[in-house]
Amino acid sequence: METKKSIRNLFWKASNSDTSSAMDLIEKTSKNLMSSLLIWIL
């Protein structure tokens, strides 16, 4: 539940900021999520 909320917040912030920083934020977020998933899987 908390994770969903924080992800929603990130995307809300991204959509309300300029495009370049939004893309940067999404890229960082997806990298963090991927590494978290990898750590969890391994």
PDB file of C-alpha atoms in Angstrom:
ATOM      1  CA  MET A   1       0.000   0.000   0.000  1.00  0.00           C
ATOM      2  CA  GLU A   2       2.760   2.444   0.931  1.00  0.00           C
ATOM      3  CA  THR A   3       4.686   1.504  -2.204  1.00  0.00           C
ATOM      4  CA  LYS A   4       1.697   2.219  -4.425  1.00  0.00           C
ATOM      5  CA  LYS A   5       1.233   5.591  -2.756  1.00  0.00           C
ATOM      6  CA  SER A   6       4.883   6.599  -3.197  1.00  0.00           C
ATOM      7  CA  ILE A   7       4.887   5.481  -6.835  1.00  0.00           C
ATOM      8  CA  ARG A   8       1.706   7.473  -7.435  1.00  0.00           C
ATOM      9  CA  ASN A   9       3.351  10.488  -5.781  1.00  0.00           C
ATOM     10  CA  LEU A  10       6.407  10.136  -8.001  1.00  0.00           C
ATOM     11  CA  PHE A  11       4.319  10.037 -11.153  1.00  0.00           C
ATOM     12  CA  TRP A  12       2.177  12.933  -9.929  1.00  0.00           C
ATOM     13  CA  LYS A  13       5.316  14.996  -9.334  1.00  0.00           C
ATOM     14  CA  ALA A  14       6.687  13.907 -12.696  1.00  0.00           C
ATOM     15  CA  SER A  15       3.529  14.890 -14.553  1.00  0.00           C
ATOM     16  CA  ASN A  16       3.483  18.269 -12.817  1.00  0.00           C
ATOM     17  CA  SER A  17       7.106  19.148 -13.547  1.00  0.00           C
ATOM     18  CA  ASP A  18       8.701  19.833 -16.910  1.00  0.00           C
ATOM     19  CA  THR A  19       9.154  16.932 -19.307  1.00  0.00           C
ATOM     20  CA  SER A  20      12.929  16.476 -19.051  1.00  0.00           C
ATOM     21  CA  SER A  21      12.978  16.232 -15.261  1.00  0.00           C
ATOM     22  CA  ALA A  22       9.870  14.030 -15.387  1.00  0.00           C
ATOM     23  CA  MET A  23      11.611  11.578 -17.714  1.00  0.00           C
ATOM     24  CA  ASP A  24      14.700  11.691 -15.500  1.00  0.00           C
ATOM     25  CA  LEU A  25      12.591  10.951 -12.423  1.00  0.00           C
ATOM     26  CA  ILE A  26      10.789   8.052 -14.130  1.00  0.00           C
ATOM     27  CA  GLU A  27      14.125   6.668 -15.341  1.00  0.00           C
ATOM     28  CA  LYS A  28      15.612   6.811 -11.828  1.00  0.00           C
ATOM     29  CA  THR A  29      12.463   5.276 -10.353  1.00  0.00           C
ATOM     30  CA  SER A  30      12.416   2.396 -12.814  1.00  0.00           C
ATOM     31  CA  LYS A  31      16.135   1.745 -12.207  1.00  0.00           C
ATOM     32  CA  ASN A  32      15.525   1.686  -8.450  1.00  0.00           C
ATOM     33  CA  LEU A  33      12.534  -0.627  -8.867  1.00  0.00           C
ATOM     34  CA  MET A  34      14.501  -2.964 -11.143  1.00  0.00           C
ATOM     35  CA  SER A  35      17.436  -3.207  -8.738  1.00  0.00           C
ATOM     36  CA  SER A  36      15.041  -3.781  -5.836  1.00  0.00           C
ATOM     37  CA  LEU A  37      13.336  -6.560  -7.778  1.00  0.00           C
ATOM     38  CA  LEU A  38      16.675  -8.130  -8.683  1.00  0.00           C
ATOM     39  CA  ILE A  39      17.836  -8.039  -5.060  1.00  0.00           C
ATOM     40  CA  TRP A  40      14.511  -9.540  -3.961  1.00  0.00           C
ATOM     41  CA  ILE A  41      14.696 -12.304  -6.598  1.00  0.00           C
ATOM     42  CA  LEU A  42      18.349 -13.218  -5.976  1.00  0.00           C
TER      43      LEU A  42
END
